Amino acid sequence: MSSLAQSIFTMPVLPEVGHNDFERAARMLHKRAGIVLGDHKREMAERTLAMRARSMHLDQVQQYLDHLEMNPHSEHWETFVNAFTINHTAFFREHHHFGVLAKFARSRKKPFAVWSCASSTGEEPYSIAMTLRESCPAPDAGVTVLATDIDTRAIAAAKEGMYSLERAKPVPEEYLRKYFQRGTGRRAGMVRVKPLLRDMIQFDVLNLLASDWPVNQKFDAIFCRNTMIYFDKATQTKILERFATVMKPGGLLFVGHSENFTYLTKAFQLQGQTVYVAC
């Protein structure tokens, strides 16, 4: 028998996926994280669920879901949610937002605080921090960024602040020299954020659907871009109205290019292209 044939016959069989496992998992994910798992993702989701069940040495996906439901504080909830989060991001994505932020920051009094509430692997909060360092006088005092995400792996990567030169392409060359260290040896082709930028940012894991947000300050601006599209309208409205409670008067909310919340709440008023102001 060829080595290829042997590898096929020795591949571990994935646990059984039941008829209703996808729908059950979708309900659980929505309840836990607010994420709507569309039917078009069924095949991907069922394979993901089967792989998670196999990692726990279970024979059926149903057993995996039973474990989660019976153990709300299980460590396996973390990997369950992580498996369905999407971490598509880039430095200075939707570039016009950073021009608006720079102008706004110059017009506000300190302390000046920004919350990147779906910060993924860090490109967004580091772009915010660079913008603030360039636009605020004496940015080392009274200028802060809170960066949160539900995905624990993404937050760990964001804290590390290491990226390939390819991913750092959108960063202006001047900023690369000022705010990043270039890797050498084994890390050639990589860059790492310098401490003067990382020290402006507090990273934390946060679920926007949690009953309590571990936030003890008011924000001048909140970035919540391309995140609400994964929530239903009721969840979007709830989160928007909670944002309003942690914003300073006249604060700005930055959203994604495909998101429109004009008719969901009176807490925010559209000010410009995908920028809302707190009423």
PDB file of C-alpha atoms in Angstrom:
ATOM      1  CA  MET A   1       0.000   0.000   0.000  1.00  0.00           C
ATOM      2  CA  SER A   2       1.324   3.455  -0.897  1.00  0.00           C
ATOM      3  CA  SER A   3       2.084   6.001   1.804  1.00  0.00           C
ATOM      4  CA  LEU A   4      -0.733   8.189   0.435  1.00  0.00           C
ATOM      5  CA  ALA A   5      -3.237   5.351   0.714  1.00  0.00           C
ATOM      6  CA  GLN A   6      -2.025   4.542   4.205  1.00  0.00           C
ATOM      7  CA  SER A   7      -2.466   8.177   5.283  1.00  0.00           C
ATOM      8  CA  ILE A   8      -6.027   8.194   3.911  1.00  0.00           C
ATOM      9  CA  PHE A   9      -6.976   5.016   5.730  1.00  0.00           C
ATOM     10  CA  THR A  10      -5.410   6.192   8.993  1.00  0.00           C
ATOM     11  CA  MET A  11      -6.962   9.669   9.009  1.00  0.00           C
ATOM     12  CA  PRO A  12      -9.030  10.101  12.193  1.00  0.00           C
ATOM     13  CA  VAL A  13     -12.781  10.058  11.616  1.00  0.00           C
ATOM     14  CA  LEU A  14     -14.535  13.253  12.652  1.00  0.00           C
ATOM     15  CA  PRO A  15     -17.284  12.968  15.273  1.00  0.00           C
ATOM     16  CA  GLU A  16     -20.839  12.608  14.052  1.00  0.00           C
ATOM     17  CA  VAL A  17     -22.764  15.801  13.281  1.00  0.00           C
ATOM     18  CA  GLY A  18     -26.445  15.501  14.143  1.00  0.00           C
ATOM     19  CA  HIS A  19     -29.322  16.878  12.065  1.00  0.00           C
ATOM     20  CA  ASN A  20     -29.987  19.797  14.423  1.00  0.00           C
ATOM     21  CA  ASP A  21     -26.461  20.463  15.692  1.00  0.00           C
ATOM     22  CA  PHE A  22     -25.891  23.458  13.418  1.00  0.00           C
ATOM     23  CA  GLU A  23     -29.120  25.181  14.473  1.00  0.00           C
ATOM     24  CA  ARG A  24     -28.387  24.472  18.133  1.00  0.00           C
ATOM     25  CA  ALA A  25     -24.833  25.801  17.872  1.00  0.00           C
ATOM     26  CA  ALA A  26     -26.092  28.907  16.050  1.00  0.00           C
ATOM     27  CA  ARG A  27     -28.552  29.627  18.883  1.00  0.00           C
ATOM     28  CA  MET A  28     -25.825  29.152  21.483  1.00  0.00           C
ATOM     29  CA  LEU A  29     -23.401  31.417  19.622  1.00  0.00           C
ATOM     30  CA  HIS A  30     -26.037  34.130  19.251  1.00  0.00           C
ATOM     31  CA  LYS A  31     -26.930  33.981  22.935  1.00  0.00           C
ATOM     32  CA  ARG A  32     -23.298  34.021  24.059  1.00  0.00           C
ATOM     33  CA  ALA A  33     -21.751  36.515  21.619  1.00  0.00           C
ATOM     34  CA  GLY A  34     -24.571  38.030  19.574  1.00  0.00           C
ATOM     35  CA  ILE A  35     -23.134  36.595  16.361  1.00  0.00           C
ATOM     36  CA  VAL A  36     -25.652  35.489  13.735  1.00  0.00           C
ATOM     37  CA  LEU A  37     -24.445  32.306  12.029  1.00  0.00           C
ATOM     38  CA  GLY A  38     -26.142  32.213   8.636  1.00  0.00           C
ATOM     39  CA  ASP A  39     -27.198  28.987   6.940  1.00  0.00           C
ATOM     40  CA  HIS A  40     -24.705  29.685   4.139  1.00  0.00           C
ATOM     41  CA  LYS A  41     -21.980  28.870   6.676  1.00  0.00           C
ATOM     42  CA  ARG A  42     -23.458  25.496   7.630  1.00  0.00           C
ATOM     43  CA  GLU A  43     -20.804  23.310   5.992  1.00  0.00           C
ATOM     44  CA  MET A  44     -17.921  25.311   7.488  1.00  0.00           C
ATOM     45  CA  ALA A  45     -19.590  25.457  10.892  1.00  0.00           C
ATOM     46  CA  GLU A  46     -20.369  21.741  11.029  1.00  0.00           C
ATOM     47  CA  ARG A  47     -16.770  20.849  10.233  1.00  0.00           C
ATOM     48  CA  THR A  48     -15.547  23.317  12.869  1.00  0.00           C
ATOM     49  CA  LEU A  49     -17.891  21.818  15.453  1.00  0.00           C
ATOM     50  CA  ALA A  50     -16.747  18.307  14.588  1.00  0.00           C
ATOM     51  CA  MET A  51     -13.102  19.300  14.982  1.00  0.00           C
ATOM     52  CA  ARG A  52     -13.817  20.898  18.359  1.00  0.00           C
ATOM     53  CA  ALA A  53     -15.630  17.732  19.482  1.00  0.00           C
ATOM     54  CA  ARG A  54     -12.707  15.592  18.311  1.00  0.00           C
ATOM     55  CA  SER A  55     -10.286  17.748  20.311  1.00  0.00           C
ATOM     56  CA  MET A  56     -12.284  16.719  23.406  1.00  0.00           C
ATOM     57  CA  HIS A  57     -12.221  13.013  22.350  1.00  0.00           C
ATOM     58  CA  LEU A  58     -15.994  12.938  21.921  1.00  0.00           C
ATOM     59  CA  ASP A  59     -17.904  10.782  19.451  1.00  0.00           C
ATOM     60  CA  GLN A  60     -20.682  13.239  18.640  1.00  0.00           C
ATOM     61  CA  VAL A  61     -21.005  16.997  18.217  1.00  0.00           C
ATOM     62  CA  GLN A  62     -24.119  16.750  20.371  1.00  0.00           C
ATOM     63  CA  GLN A  63     -21.916  15.744  23.324  1.00  0.00           C
ATOM     64  CA  TYR A  64     -19.729  18.797  22.739  1.00  0.00           C
ATOM     65  CA  LEU A  65     -22.738  21.126  22.713  1.00  0.00           C
ATOM     66  CA  ASP A  66     -24.152  19.356  25.793  1.00  0.00           C
ATOM     67  CA  HIS A  67     -20.906  20.061  27.626  1.00  0.00           C
ATOM     68  CA  LEU A  68     -21.039  23.754  26.764  1.00  0.00           C
ATOM     69  CA  GLU A  69     -24.659  24.162  27.809  1.00  0.00           C
ATOM     70  CA  MET A  70     -24.167  22.320  31.084  1.00  0.00           C
ATOM     71  CA  ASN A  71     -20.930  24.180  31.889  1.00  0.00           C
ATOM     72  CA  PRO A  72     -21.381  27.925  31.205  1.00  0.00           C
ATOM     73  CA  HIS A  73     -17.936  28.680  32.642  1.00  0.00           C
ATOM     74  CA  SER A  74     -16.091  25.946  30.767  1.00  0.00           C
ATOM     75  CA  GLU A  75     -12.773  26.895  29.170  1.00  0.00           C
ATOM     76  CA  HIS A  76     -14.140  25.360  25.960  1.00  0.00           C
ATOM     77  CA  TRP A  77     -16.534  28.296  25.507  1.00  0.00           C
ATOM     78  CA  GLU A  78     -13.499  30.423  24.671  1.00  0.00           C
ATOM     79  CA  THR A  79     -12.445  28.205  21.764  1.00  0.00           C
ATOM     80  CA  PHE A  80     -16.075  27.811  20.647  1.00  0.00           C
ATOM     81  CA  VAL A  81     -16.553  31.575  20.254  1.00  0.00           C
ATOM     82  CA  ASN A  82     -13.041  32.089  18.849  1.00  0.00           C
ATOM     83  CA  ALA A  83     -13.783  29.569  16.104  1.00  0.00           C
ATOM     84  CA  PHE A  84     -16.590  31.730  14.699  1.00  0.00           C
ATOM     85  CA  THR A  85     -15.095  35.212  14.980  1.00  0.00           C
ATOM     86  CA  ILE A  86     -13.729  36.891  11.871  1.00  0.00           C
ATOM     87  CA  ASN A  87     -10.534  38.890  12.256  1.00  0.00           C
ATOM     88  CA  HIS A  88     -10.320  40.733   8.959  1.00  0.00           C
ATOM     89  CA  THR A  89      -8.515  44.007   9.624  1.00  0.00           C
ATOM     90  CA  ALA A  90      -5.743  46.265   8.350  1.00  0.00           C
ATOM     91  CA  PHE A  91      -3.716  49.299   9.329  1.00  0.00           C
ATOM     92  CA  PHE A  92      -5.535  52.569   8.550  1.00  0.00           C
ATOM     93  CA  ARG A  93      -8.505  50.708   7.120  1.00  0.00           C
ATOM     94  CA  GLU A  94     -11.188  53.174   5.937  1.00  0.00           C
ATOM     95  CA  HIS A  95      -8.525  55.844   5.886  1.00  0.00           C
ATOM     96  CA  HIS A  96     -10.861  58.855   6.047  1.00  0.00           C
ATOM     97  CA  HIS A  97     -11.799  57.954   9.626  1.00  0.00           C
ATOM     98  CA  PHE A  98      -8.318  58.774  10.863  1.00  0.00           C
ATOM     99  CA  GLY A  99      -8.393  62.233   9.334  1.00  0.00           C
ATOM    100  CA  VAL A 100     -11.689  62.873  11.126  1.00  0.00           C
ATOM    101  CA  LEU A 101     -10.239  61.504  14.375  1.00  0.00           C
ATOM    102  CA  ALA A 102      -7.120  63.702  14.120  1.00  0.00           C
ATOM    103  CA  LYS A 103      -9.160  66.873  13.615  1.00  0.00           C
ATOM    104  CA  PHE A 104     -11.573  65.905  16.393  1.00  0.00           C
ATOM    105  CA  ALA A 105      -8.765  65.145  18.861  1.00  0.00           C
ATOM    106  CA  ARG A 106      -7.232  68.584  18.311  1.00  0.00           C
ATOM    107  CA  SER A 107     -10.563  70.187  19.224  1.00  0.00           C
ATOM    108  CA  ARG A 108     -11.118  68.324  22.510  1.00  0.00           C
ATOM    109  CA  LYS A 109      -9.767  68.784  25.985  1.00  0.00           C
ATOM    110  CA  LYS A 110      -7.736  66.149  27.774  1.00  0.00           C
ATOM    111  CA  PRO A 111      -8.090  63.530  28.997  1.00  0.00           C
ATOM    112  CA  PHE A 112      -8.902  62.138  25.542  1.00  0.00           C
ATOM    113  CA  ALA A 113      -9.898  58.481  25.332  1.00  0.00           C
ATOM    114  CA  VAL A 114     -10.759  56.193  22.420  1.00  0.00           C
ATOM    115  CA  TRP A 115     -12.258  52.703  22.575  1.00  0.00           C
ATOM    116  CA  SER A 116     -11.567  50.219  19.773  1.00  0.00           C
ATOM    117  CA  CYS A 117     -14.194  47.665  20.755  1.00  0.00           C
ATOM    118  CA  ALA A 118     -13.510  45.032  18.094  1.00  0.00           C
ATOM    119  CA  SER A 119      -9.787  45.500  17.833  1.00  0.00           C
ATOM    120  CA  SER A 120      -8.959  42.078  16.389  1.00  0.00           C
ATOM    121  CA  THR A 121      -5.184  41.585  16.032  1.00  0.00           C
ATOM    122  CA  GLY A 122      -4.338  45.205  16.838  1.00  0.00           C
ATOM    123  CA  GLU A 123      -4.019  47.031  13.523  1.00  0.00           C
ATOM    124  CA  GLU A 124      -6.940  49.345  14.318  1.00  0.00           C
ATOM    125  CA  PRO A 125      -5.905  50.453  17.839  1.00  0.00           C
ATOM    126  CA  TYR A 126      -2.296  50.956  16.725  1.00  0.00           C
ATOM    127  CA  SER A 127      -3.540  53.086  13.803  1.00  0.00           C
ATOM    128  CA  ILE A 128      -5.604  55.103  16.299  1.00  0.00           C
ATOM    129  CA  ALA A 129      -2.606  55.501  18.618  1.00  0.00           C
ATOM    130  CA  MET A 130      -0.361  56.703  15.772  1.00  0.00           C
ATOM    131  CA  THR A 131      -3.018  59.202  14.712  1.00  0.00           C
ATOM    132  CA  LEU A 132      -3.320  60.564  18.250  1.00  0.00           C
ATOM    133  CA  ARG A 133       0.435  60.824  18.751  1.00  0.00           C
ATOM    134  CA  GLU A 134       0.670  62.854  15.553  1.00  0.00           C
ATOM    135  CA  SER A 135      -2.302  65.120  16.263  1.00  0.00           C
ATOM    136  CA  CYS A 136      -2.306  65.701  20.044  1.00  0.00           C
ATOM    137  CA  PRO A 137       0.186  67.949  21.795  1.00  0.00           C
ATOM    138  CA  ALA A 138       2.053  66.049  24.521  1.00  0.00           C
ATOM    139  CA  PRO A 139       0.304  62.726  23.742  1.00  0.00           C
ATOM    140  CA  ASP A 140       2.145  60.931  26.543  1.00  0.00           C
ATOM    141  CA  ALA A 141      -0.200  62.553  29.076  1.00  0.00           C
ATOM    142  CA  GLY A 142      -3.956  62.166  29.094  1.00  0.00           C
ATOM    143  CA  VAL A 143      -4.337  60.351  25.753  1.00  0.00           C
ATOM    144  CA  THR A 144      -5.346  56.687  25.951  1.00  0.00           C
ATOM    145  CA  VAL A 145      -6.766  53.870  23.847  1.00  0.00           C
ATOM    146  CA  LEU A 146      -8.750  50.889  25.115  1.00  0.00           C
ATOM    147  CA  ALA A 147      -8.597  47.923  22.725  1.00  0.00           C
ATOM    148  CA  THR A 148     -10.947  44.992  23.300  1.00  0.00           C
ATOM    149  CA  ASP A 149     -12.132  41.926  21.425  1.00  0.00           C
ATOM    150  CA  ILE A 150     -14.065  38.775  22.255  1.00  0.00           C
ATOM    151  CA  ASP A 151     -11.398  36.620  20.564  1.00  0.00           C
ATOM    152  CA  THR A 152      -8.686  35.766  23.088  1.00  0.00           C
ATOM    153  CA  ARG A 153      -6.227  34.726  20.373  1.00  0.00           C
ATOM    154  CA  ALA A 154      -6.648  38.031  18.560  1.00  0.00           C
ATOM    155  CA  ILE A 155      -6.021  40.045  21.724  1.00  0.00           C
ATOM    156  CA  ALA A 156      -2.876  38.020  22.468  1.00  0.00           C
ATOM    157  CA  ALA A 157      -1.569  38.815  18.974  1.00  0.00           C
ATOM    158  CA  ALA A 158      -2.473  42.478  19.378  1.00  0.00           C
ATOM    159  CA  LYS A 159      -0.526  42.706  22.636  1.00  0.00           C
ATOM    160  CA  GLU A 160       2.490  41.184  20.902  1.00  0.00           C
ATOM    161  CA  GLY A 161       2.311  43.880  18.214  1.00  0.00           C
ATOM    162  CA  MET A 162       4.347  41.968  15.638  1.00  0.00           C
ATOM    163  CA  TYR A 163       3.458  42.051  11.933  1.00  0.00           C
ATOM    164  CA  SER A 164       4.913  41.122   8.591  1.00  0.00           C
ATOM    165  CA  LEU A 165       6.133  43.964   6.384  1.00  0.00           C
ATOM    166  CA  GLU A 166       3.376  42.941   3.974  1.00  0.00           C
ATOM    167  CA  ARG A 167       0.692  43.601   6.599  1.00  0.00           C
ATOM    168  CA  ALA A 168       2.376  46.889   7.537  1.00  0.00           C
ATOM    169  CA  LYS A 169       2.305  48.201   3.946  1.00  0.00           C
ATOM    170  CA  PRO A 170      -0.548  50.685   4.620  1.00  0.00           C
ATOM    171  CA  VAL A 171       1.555  52.379   7.327  1.00  0.00           C
ATOM    172  CA  PRO A 172       3.329  55.493   5.977  1.00  0.00           C
ATOM    173  CA  GLU A 173       7.092  55.042   5.793  1.00  0.00           C
ATOM    174  CA  GLU A 174       7.618  57.908   8.235  1.00  0.00           C
ATOM    175  CA  TYR A 175       5.407  56.155  10.787  1.00  0.00           C
ATOM    176  CA  LEU A 176       7.174  52.840  10.233  1.00  0.00           C
ATOM    177  CA  ARG A 177      10.491  54.450  11.146  1.00  0.00           C
ATOM    178  CA  LYS A 178       9.043  56.284  14.134  1.00  0.00           C
ATOM    179  CA  TYR A 179       6.776  53.660  15.661  1.00  0.00           C
ATOM    180  CA  PHE A 180       8.086  50.236  14.604  1.00  0.00           C
ATOM    181  CA  GLN A 181      11.267  48.211  15.061  1.00  0.00           C
ATOM    182  CA  ARG A 182      12.391  46.117  12.092  1.00  0.00           C
ATOM    183  CA  GLY A 183      13.215  42.507  12.777  1.00  0.00           C
ATOM    184  CA  THR A 184      16.602  40.964  12.071  1.00  0.00           C
ATOM    185  CA  GLY A 185      17.874  37.400  11.824  1.00  0.00           C
ATOM    186  CA  ARG A 186      14.967  35.000  12.353  1.00  0.00           C
ATOM    187  CA  ARG A 187      12.585  37.940  12.412  1.00  0.00           C
ATOM    188  CA  ALA A 188      13.724  39.534   9.188  1.00  0.00           C
ATOM    189  CA  GLY A 189      10.702  40.712   7.212  1.00  0.00           C
ATOM    190  CA  MET A 190       8.803  41.482  10.406  1.00  0.00           C
ATOM    191  CA  VAL A 191       8.172  44.682  12.344  1.00  0.00           C
ATOM    192  CA  ARG A 192       7.167  45.181  15.968  1.00  0.00           C
ATOM    193  CA  VAL A 193       5.371  48.136  17.526  1.00  0.00           C
ATOM    194  CA  LYS A 194       7.640  50.231  19.750  1.00  0.00           C
ATOM    195  CA  PRO A 195       6.831  50.587  23.476  1.00  0.00           C
ATOM    196  CA  LEU A 196       5.979  54.307  23.151  1.00  0.00           C
ATOM    197  CA  LEU A 197       2.949  53.254  21.078  1.00  0.00           C
ATOM    198  CA  ARG A 198       2.044  50.062  22.961  1.00  0.00           C
ATOM    199  CA  ASP A 199       2.118  51.926  26.271  1.00  0.00           C
ATOM    200  CA  MET A 200      -0.782  54.126  25.117  1.00  0.00           C
ATOM    201  CA  ILE A 201      -3.057  51.104  24.725  1.00  0.00           C
ATOM    202  CA  GLN A 202      -4.777  48.876  27.246  1.00  0.00           C
ATOM    203  CA  PHE A 203      -5.728  45.501  25.759  1.00  0.00           C
ATOM    204  CA  ASP A 204      -8.491  43.363  27.222  1.00  0.00           C
ATOM    205  CA  VAL A 205     -10.961  40.610  26.310  1.00  0.00           C
ATOM    206  CA  LEU A 206     -14.536  41.875  26.231  1.00  0.00           C
ATOM    207  CA  ASN A 207     -17.858  40.483  25.036  1.00  0.00           C
ATOM    208  CA  LEU A 208     -20.142  43.292  23.851  1.00  0.00           C
ATOM    209  CA  LEU A 209     -23.122  41.220  25.010  1.00  0.00           C
ATOM    210  CA  ALA A 210     -21.817  40.898  28.577  1.00  0.00           C
ATOM    211  CA  SER A 211     -24.163  42.288  31.217  1.00  0.00           C
ATOM    212  CA  ASP A 212     -21.352  44.454  32.580  1.00  0.00           C
ATOM    213  CA  TRP A 213     -18.590  46.078  30.596  1.00  0.00           C
ATOM    214  CA  PRO A 214     -15.327  46.442  32.576  1.00  0.00           C
ATOM    215  CA  VAL A 215     -15.125  50.071  31.497  1.00  0.00           C
ATOM    216  CA  ASN A 216     -14.541  52.729  34.131  1.00  0.00           C
ATOM    217  CA  GLN A 217     -14.225  55.801  31.945  1.00  0.00           C
ATOM    218  CA  LYS A 218     -16.051  57.904  29.367  1.00  0.00           C
ATOM    219  CA  PHE A 219     -14.844  57.977  25.778  1.00  0.00           C
ATOM    220  CA  ASP A 220     -14.429  60.782  23.283  1.00  0.00           C
ATOM    221  CA  ALA A 221     -14.629  58.298  20.414  1.00  0.00           C
ATOM    222  CA  ILE A 222     -15.587  54.672  19.865  1.00  0.00           C
ATOM    223  CA  PHE A 223     -14.568  52.584  16.882  1.00  0.00           C
ATOM    224  CA  CYS A 224     -17.009  49.748  16.184  1.00  0.00           C
ATOM    225  CA  ARG A 225     -16.431  49.017  12.522  1.00  0.00           C
ATOM    226  CA  ASN A 226     -17.690  46.048  10.513  1.00  0.00           C
ATOM    227  CA  THR A 227     -18.826  44.306  13.692  1.00  0.00           C
ATOM    228  CA  MET A 228     -22.535  45.081  13.960  1.00  0.00           C
ATOM    229  CA  ILE A 229     -23.137  43.337  10.632  1.00  0.00           C
ATOM    230  CA  TYR A 230     -22.832  40.032  12.518  1.00  0.00           C
ATOM    231  CA  PHE A 231     -25.637  41.014  14.945  1.00  0.00           C
ATOM    232  CA  ASP A 232     -29.395  41.201  14.427  1.00  0.00           C
ATOM    233  CA  LYS A 233     -31.218  44.551  14.628  1.00  0.00           C
ATOM    234  CA  ALA A 234     -32.321  44.122  18.239  1.00  0.00           C
ATOM    235  CA  THR A 235     -28.754  43.397  19.356  1.00  0.00           C
ATOM    236  CA  GLN A 236     -27.418  46.314  17.316  1.00  0.00           C
ATOM    237  CA  THR A 237     -29.870  48.704  18.978  1.00  0.00           C
ATOM    238  CA  LYS A 238     -29.025  47.426  22.457  1.00  0.00           C
ATOM    239  CA  ILE A 239     -25.283  47.864  21.906  1.00  0.00           C
ATOM    240  CA  LEU A 240     -25.642  51.320  20.351  1.00  0.00           C
ATOM    241  CA  GLU A 241     -27.655  52.562  23.311  1.00  0.00           C
ATOM    242  CA  ARG A 242     -25.078  51.122  25.713  1.00  0.00           C
ATOM    243  CA  PHE A 243     -22.319  52.890  23.771  1.00  0.00           C
ATOM    244  CA  ALA A 244     -24.118  56.175  24.399  1.00  0.00           C
ATOM    245  CA  THR A 245     -23.872  55.641  28.170  1.00  0.00           C
ATOM    246  CA  VAL A 246     -20.060  55.454  28.071  1.00  0.00           C
ATOM    247  CA  MET A 247     -19.461  58.405  25.739  1.00  0.00           C
ATOM    248  CA  LYS A 248     -18.750  62.022  26.528  1.00  0.00           C
ATOM    249  CA  PRO A 249     -21.178  64.601  25.120  1.00  0.00           C
ATOM    250  CA  GLY A 250     -20.513  65.140  21.431  1.00  0.00           C
ATOM    251  CA  GLY A 251     -18.359  62.015  21.171  1.00  0.00           C
ATOM    252  CA  LEU A 252     -17.910  60.281  17.838  1.00  0.00           C
ATOM    253  CA  LEU A 253     -18.856  56.737  16.848  1.00  0.00           C
ATOM    254  CA  PHE A 254     -17.008  55.309  13.837  1.00  0.00           C
ATOM    255  CA  VAL A 255     -18.721  52.424  12.011  1.00  0.00           C
ATOM    256  CA  GLY A 256     -18.084  50.314   8.923  1.00  0.00           C
ATOM    257  CA  HIS A 257     -18.793  51.379   5.358  1.00  0.00           C
ATOM    258  CA  SER A 258     -21.728  48.966   5.015  1.00  0.00           C
ATOM    259  CA  GLU A 259     -23.372  49.831   8.350  1.00  0.00           C
ATOM    260  CA  ASN A 260     -26.214  52.331   8.773  1.00  0.00           C
ATOM    261  CA  PHE A 261     -27.845  52.904  12.159  1.00  0.00           C
ATOM    262  CA  THR A 262     -29.825  56.070  11.411  1.00  0.00           C
ATOM    263  CA  TYR A 263     -33.189  54.409  12.103  1.00  0.00           C
ATOM    264  CA  LEU A 264     -32.174  52.154  14.995  1.00  0.00           C
ATOM    265  CA  THR A 265     -31.664  54.662  17.804  1.00  0.00           C
ATOM    266  CA  LYS A 266     -31.931  58.340  18.661  1.00  0.00           C
ATOM    267  CA  ALA A 267     -28.762  58.156  20.763  1.00  0.00           C
ATOM    268  CA  PHE A 268     -26.596  58.969  17.725  1.00  0.00           C
ATOM    269  CA  GLN A 269     -26.967  61.261  14.744  1.00  0.00           C
ATOM    270  CA  LEU A 270     -25.185  60.753  11.426  1.00  0.00           C
ATOM    271  CA  GLN A 271     -22.500  63.426  11.045  1.00  0.00           C
ATOM    272  CA  GLY A 272     -20.585  62.304   7.976  1.00  0.00           C
ATOM    273  CA  GLN A 273     -19.543  59.263   6.024  1.00  0.00           C
ATOM    274  CA  THR A 274     -19.938  56.375   8.531  1.00  0.00           C
ATOM    275  CA  VAL A 275     -19.373  58.744  11.466  1.00  0.00           C
ATOM    276  CA  TYR A 276     -22.043  59.384  14.108  1.00  0.00           C
ATOM    277  CA  VAL A 277     -22.118  61.910  16.941  1.00  0.00           C
ATOM    278  CA  ALA A 278     -23.531  61.138  20.388  1.00  0.00           C
ATOM    279  CA  CYS A 279     -26.655  63.203  21.053  1.00  0.00           C
TER     280      CYS A 279
END
